[in-house]
Tab-separated table of N, CA and C in Angstrom:
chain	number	residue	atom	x	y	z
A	1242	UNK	N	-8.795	-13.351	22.811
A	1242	UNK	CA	-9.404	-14.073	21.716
A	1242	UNK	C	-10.677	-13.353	21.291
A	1243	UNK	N	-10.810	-13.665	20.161
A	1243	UNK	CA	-11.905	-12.598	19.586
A	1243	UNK	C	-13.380	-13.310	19.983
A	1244	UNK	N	-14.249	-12.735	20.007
A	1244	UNK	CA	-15.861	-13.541	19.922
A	1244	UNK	C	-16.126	-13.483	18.100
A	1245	UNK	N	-17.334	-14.278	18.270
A	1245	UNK	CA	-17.838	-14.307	16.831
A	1245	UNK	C	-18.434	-13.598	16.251
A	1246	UNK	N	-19.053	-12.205	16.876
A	1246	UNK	CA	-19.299	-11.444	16.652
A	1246	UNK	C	-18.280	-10.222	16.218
A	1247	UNK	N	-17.511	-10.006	17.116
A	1247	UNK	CA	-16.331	-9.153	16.411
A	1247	UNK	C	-15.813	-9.683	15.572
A	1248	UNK	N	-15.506	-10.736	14.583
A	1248	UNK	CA	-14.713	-11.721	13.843
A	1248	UNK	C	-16.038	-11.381	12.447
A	1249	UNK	N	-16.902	-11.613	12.957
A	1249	UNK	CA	-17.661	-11.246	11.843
A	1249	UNK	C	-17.841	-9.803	11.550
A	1250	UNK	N	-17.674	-8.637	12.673
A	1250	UNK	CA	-17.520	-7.708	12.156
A	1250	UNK	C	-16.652	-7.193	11.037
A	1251	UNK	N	-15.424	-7.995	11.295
A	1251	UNK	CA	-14.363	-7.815	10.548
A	1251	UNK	C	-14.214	-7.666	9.032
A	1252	UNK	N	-15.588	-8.898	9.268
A	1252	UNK	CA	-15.317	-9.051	7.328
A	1252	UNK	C	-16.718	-8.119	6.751
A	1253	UNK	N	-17.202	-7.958	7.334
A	1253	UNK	CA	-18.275	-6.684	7.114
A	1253	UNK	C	-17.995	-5.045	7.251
A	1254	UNK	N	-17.320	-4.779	6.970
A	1254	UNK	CA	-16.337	-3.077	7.369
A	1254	UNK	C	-17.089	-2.446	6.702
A	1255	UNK	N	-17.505	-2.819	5.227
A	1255	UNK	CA	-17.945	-2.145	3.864
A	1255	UNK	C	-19.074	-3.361	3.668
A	1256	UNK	N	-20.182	-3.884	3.562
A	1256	UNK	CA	-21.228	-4.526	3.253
A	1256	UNK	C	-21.468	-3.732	2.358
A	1257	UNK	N	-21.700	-2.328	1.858
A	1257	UNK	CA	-22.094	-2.588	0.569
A	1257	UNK	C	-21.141	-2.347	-0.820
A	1258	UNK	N	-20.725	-2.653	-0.523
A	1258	UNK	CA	-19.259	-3.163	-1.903
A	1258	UNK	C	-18.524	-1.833	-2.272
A	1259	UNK	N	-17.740	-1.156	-1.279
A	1259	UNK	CA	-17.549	0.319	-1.533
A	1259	UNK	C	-15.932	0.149	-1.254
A	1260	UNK	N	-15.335	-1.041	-1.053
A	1260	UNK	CA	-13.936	-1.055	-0.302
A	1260	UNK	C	-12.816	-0.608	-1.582
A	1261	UNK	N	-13.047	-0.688	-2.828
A	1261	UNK	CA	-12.200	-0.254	-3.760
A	1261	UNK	C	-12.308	1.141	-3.459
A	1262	UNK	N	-13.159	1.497	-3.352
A	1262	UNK	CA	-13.294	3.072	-3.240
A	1262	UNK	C	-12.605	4.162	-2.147
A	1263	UNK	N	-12.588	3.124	-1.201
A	1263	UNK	CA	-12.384	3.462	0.383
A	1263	UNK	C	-11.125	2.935	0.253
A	1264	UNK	N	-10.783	2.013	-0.292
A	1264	UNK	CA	-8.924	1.722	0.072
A	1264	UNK	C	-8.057	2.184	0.180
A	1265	UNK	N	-7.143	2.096	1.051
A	1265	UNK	CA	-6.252	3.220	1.205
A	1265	UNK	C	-4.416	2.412	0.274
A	1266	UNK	N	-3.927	3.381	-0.315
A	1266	UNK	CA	-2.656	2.486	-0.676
A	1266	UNK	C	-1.634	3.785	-0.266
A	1267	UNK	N	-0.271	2.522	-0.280
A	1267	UNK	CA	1.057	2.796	0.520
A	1267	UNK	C	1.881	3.865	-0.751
A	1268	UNK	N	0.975	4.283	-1.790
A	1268	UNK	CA	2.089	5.129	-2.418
A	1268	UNK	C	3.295	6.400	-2.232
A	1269	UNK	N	2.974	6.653	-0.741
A	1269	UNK	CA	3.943	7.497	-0.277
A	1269	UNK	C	4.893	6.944	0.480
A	1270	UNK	N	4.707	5.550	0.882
A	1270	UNK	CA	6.136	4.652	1.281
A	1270	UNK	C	6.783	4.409	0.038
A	1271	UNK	N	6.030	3.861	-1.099
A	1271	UNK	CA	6.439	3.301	-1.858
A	1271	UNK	C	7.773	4.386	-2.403
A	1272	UNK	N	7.317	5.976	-2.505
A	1272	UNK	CA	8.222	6.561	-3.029
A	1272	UNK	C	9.093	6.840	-2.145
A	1273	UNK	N	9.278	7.089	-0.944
A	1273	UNK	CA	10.310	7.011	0.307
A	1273	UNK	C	10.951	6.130	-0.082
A	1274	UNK	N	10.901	4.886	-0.444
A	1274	UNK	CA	11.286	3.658	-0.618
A	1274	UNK	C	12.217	3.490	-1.741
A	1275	UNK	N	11.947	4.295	-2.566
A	1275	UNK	CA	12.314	3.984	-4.182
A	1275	UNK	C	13.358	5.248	-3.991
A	1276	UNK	N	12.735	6.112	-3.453
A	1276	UNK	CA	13.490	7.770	-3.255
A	1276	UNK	C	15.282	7.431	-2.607
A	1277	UNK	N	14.922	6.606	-1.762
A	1277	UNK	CA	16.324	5.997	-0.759
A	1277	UNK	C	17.274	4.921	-1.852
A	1278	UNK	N	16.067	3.706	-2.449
A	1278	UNK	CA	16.604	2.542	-3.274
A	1278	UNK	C	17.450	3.452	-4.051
A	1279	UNK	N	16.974	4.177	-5.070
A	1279	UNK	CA	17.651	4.868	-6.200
A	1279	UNK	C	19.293	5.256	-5.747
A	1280	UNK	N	19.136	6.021	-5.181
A	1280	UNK	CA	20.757	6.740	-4.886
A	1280	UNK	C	21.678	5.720	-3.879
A	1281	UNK	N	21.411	4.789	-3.519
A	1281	UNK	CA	22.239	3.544	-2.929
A	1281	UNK	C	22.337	2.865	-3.672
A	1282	UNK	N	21.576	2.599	-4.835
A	1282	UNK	CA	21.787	1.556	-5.874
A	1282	UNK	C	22.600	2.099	-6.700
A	1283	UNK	N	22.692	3.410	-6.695
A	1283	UNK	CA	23.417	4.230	-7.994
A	1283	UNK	C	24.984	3.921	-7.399
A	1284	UNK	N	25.127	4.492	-6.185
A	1284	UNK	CA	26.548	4.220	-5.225
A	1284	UNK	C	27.187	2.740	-5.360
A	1285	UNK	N	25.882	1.822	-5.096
A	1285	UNK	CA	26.598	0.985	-4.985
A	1285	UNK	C	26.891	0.429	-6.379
A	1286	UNK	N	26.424	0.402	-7.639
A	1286	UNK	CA	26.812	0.172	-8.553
A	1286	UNK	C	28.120	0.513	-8.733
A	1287	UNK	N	28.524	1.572	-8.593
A	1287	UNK	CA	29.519	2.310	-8.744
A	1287	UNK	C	30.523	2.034	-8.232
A	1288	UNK	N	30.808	1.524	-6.834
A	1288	UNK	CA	31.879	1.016	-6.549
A	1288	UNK	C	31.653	-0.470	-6.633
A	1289	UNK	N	31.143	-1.241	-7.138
A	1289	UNK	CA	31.076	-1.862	-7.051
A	1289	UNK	C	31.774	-2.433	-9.015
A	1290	UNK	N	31.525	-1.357	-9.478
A	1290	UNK	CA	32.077	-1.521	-10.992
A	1290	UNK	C	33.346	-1.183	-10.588
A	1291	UNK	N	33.833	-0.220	-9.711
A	1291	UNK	CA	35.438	0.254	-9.707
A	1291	UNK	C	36.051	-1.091	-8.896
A	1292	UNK	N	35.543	-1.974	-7.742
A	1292	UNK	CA	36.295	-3.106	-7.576
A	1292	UNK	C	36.513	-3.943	-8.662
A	1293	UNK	N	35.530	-4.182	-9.516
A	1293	UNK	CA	35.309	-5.453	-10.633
A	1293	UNK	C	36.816	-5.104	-11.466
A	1294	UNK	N	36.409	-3.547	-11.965
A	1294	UNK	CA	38.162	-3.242	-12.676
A	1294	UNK	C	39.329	-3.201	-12.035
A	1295	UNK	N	39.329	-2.881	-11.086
A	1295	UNK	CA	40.444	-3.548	-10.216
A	1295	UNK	C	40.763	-4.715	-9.703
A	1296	UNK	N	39.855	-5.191	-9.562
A	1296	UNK	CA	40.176	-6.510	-9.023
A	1296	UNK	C	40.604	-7.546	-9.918
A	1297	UNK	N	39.276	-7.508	-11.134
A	1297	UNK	CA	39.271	-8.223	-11.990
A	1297	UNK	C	38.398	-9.447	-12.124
A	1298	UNK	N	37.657	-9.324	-10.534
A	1298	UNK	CA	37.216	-10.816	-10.351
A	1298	UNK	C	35.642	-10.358	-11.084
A	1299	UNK	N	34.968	-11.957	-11.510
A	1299	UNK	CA	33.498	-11.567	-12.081
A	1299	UNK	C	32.744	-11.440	-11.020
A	1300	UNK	N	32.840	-11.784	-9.766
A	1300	UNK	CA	31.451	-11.756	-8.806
A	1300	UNK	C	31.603	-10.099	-8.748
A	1301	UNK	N	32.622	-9.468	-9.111
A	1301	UNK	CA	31.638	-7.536	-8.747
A	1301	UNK	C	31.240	-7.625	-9.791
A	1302	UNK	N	31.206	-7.640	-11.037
A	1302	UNK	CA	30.334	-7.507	-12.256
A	1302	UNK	C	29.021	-7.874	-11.639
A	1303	UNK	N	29.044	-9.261	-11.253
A	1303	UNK	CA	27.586	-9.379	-10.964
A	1303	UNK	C	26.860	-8.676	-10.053
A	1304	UNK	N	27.595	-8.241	-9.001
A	1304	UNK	CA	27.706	-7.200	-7.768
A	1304	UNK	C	26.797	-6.236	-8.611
A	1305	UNK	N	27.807	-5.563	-9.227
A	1305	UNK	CA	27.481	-4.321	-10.265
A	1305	UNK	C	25.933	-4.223	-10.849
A	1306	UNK	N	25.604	-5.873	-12.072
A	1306	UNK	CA	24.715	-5.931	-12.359
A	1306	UNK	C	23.093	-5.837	-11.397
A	1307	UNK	N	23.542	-6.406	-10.357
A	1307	UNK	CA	22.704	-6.373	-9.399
A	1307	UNK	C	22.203	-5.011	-8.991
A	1308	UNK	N	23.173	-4.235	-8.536
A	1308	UNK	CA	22.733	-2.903	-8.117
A	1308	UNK	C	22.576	-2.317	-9.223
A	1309	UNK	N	23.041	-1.981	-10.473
A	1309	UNK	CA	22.179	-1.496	-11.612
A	1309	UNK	C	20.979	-1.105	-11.763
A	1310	UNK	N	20.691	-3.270	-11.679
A	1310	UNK	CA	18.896	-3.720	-11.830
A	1310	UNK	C	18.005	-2.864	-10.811
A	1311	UNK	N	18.309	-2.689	-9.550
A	1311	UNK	CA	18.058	-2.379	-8.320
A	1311	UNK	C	17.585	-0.732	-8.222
A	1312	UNK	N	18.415	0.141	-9.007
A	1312	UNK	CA	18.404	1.330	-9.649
A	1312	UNK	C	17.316	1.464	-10.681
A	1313	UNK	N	17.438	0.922	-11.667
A	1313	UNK	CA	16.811	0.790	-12.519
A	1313	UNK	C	15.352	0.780	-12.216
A	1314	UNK	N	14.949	-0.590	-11.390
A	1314	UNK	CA	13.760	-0.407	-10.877
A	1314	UNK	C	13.038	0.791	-10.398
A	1315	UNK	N	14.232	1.185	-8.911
A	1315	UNK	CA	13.437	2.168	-8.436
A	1315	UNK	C	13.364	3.277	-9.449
A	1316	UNK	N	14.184	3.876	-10.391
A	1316	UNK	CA	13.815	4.593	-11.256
A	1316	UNK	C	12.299	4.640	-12.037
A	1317	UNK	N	12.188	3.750	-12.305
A	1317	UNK	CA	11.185	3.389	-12.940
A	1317	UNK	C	9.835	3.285	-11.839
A	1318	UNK	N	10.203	2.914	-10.981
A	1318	UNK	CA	9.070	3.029	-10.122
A	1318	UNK	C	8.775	4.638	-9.430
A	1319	UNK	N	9.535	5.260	-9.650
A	1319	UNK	CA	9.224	6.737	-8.882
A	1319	UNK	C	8.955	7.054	-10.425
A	1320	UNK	N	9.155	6.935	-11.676
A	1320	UNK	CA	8.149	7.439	-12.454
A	1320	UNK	C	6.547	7.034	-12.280
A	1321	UNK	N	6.459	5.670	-12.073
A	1321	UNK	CA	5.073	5.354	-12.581
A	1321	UNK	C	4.343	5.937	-11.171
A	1322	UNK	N	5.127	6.183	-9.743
A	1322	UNK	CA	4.589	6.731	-8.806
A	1322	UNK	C	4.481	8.365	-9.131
A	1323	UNK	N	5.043	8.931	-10.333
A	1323	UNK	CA	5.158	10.392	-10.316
A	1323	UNK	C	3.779	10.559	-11.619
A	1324	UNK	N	3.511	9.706	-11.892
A	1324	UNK	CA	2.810	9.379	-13.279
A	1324	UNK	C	1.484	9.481	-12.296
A	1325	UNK	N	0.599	8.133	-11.478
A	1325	UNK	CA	-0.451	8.064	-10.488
A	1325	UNK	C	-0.243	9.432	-9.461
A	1326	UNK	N	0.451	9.902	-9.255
A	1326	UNK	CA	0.007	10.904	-8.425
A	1326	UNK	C	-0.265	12.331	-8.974
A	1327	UNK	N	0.022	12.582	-10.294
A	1327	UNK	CA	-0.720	13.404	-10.988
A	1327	UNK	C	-1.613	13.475	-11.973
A	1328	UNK	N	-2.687	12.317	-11.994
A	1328	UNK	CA	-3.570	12.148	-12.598
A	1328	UNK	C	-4.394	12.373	-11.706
């Protein structure tokens, strides 16, 4: 259990208002992340459109739509991550 002194250290790291500056962010998971999302979302769209025409049933359409959206995103997100990391 913590004392009250370490507990208050905690929220004092930066006392003088510098933590925007000092923050650290996850943008290199984020693109690992999006890097992997993209090409599984692309796959799975994909078969997931070739059951819908075969099958015929609507839940792969929605299947489909889903992984699309899913694609789509990460697309879009490894731009705006390719966008912040070269400014």
């Amino acid at each position: 259990m913590r004392g009250a002194g370490e507990e208050a250290d905690m929220w004092q790291r930066h006392p003088d208002g510098s933590e925007p500056v000092n923050a650290h962010s996850a943008l290199r998971v984020r693109k690992i992340m999006s890097a992997i999302a993209l090409p599984v979302a692309l796959v799975g769209a994909i078969c997931f459109a070739v059951l819908a025409v075969r099958s015929g049933r609507e839940v792969w359409w929605w299947e489909t739509a889903i992984a699309a959206a899913v694609a789509v995103f990460a697309a879009v997100d490894l731009g705006v991550l390719h966008y912040r990391t070269r400014r």
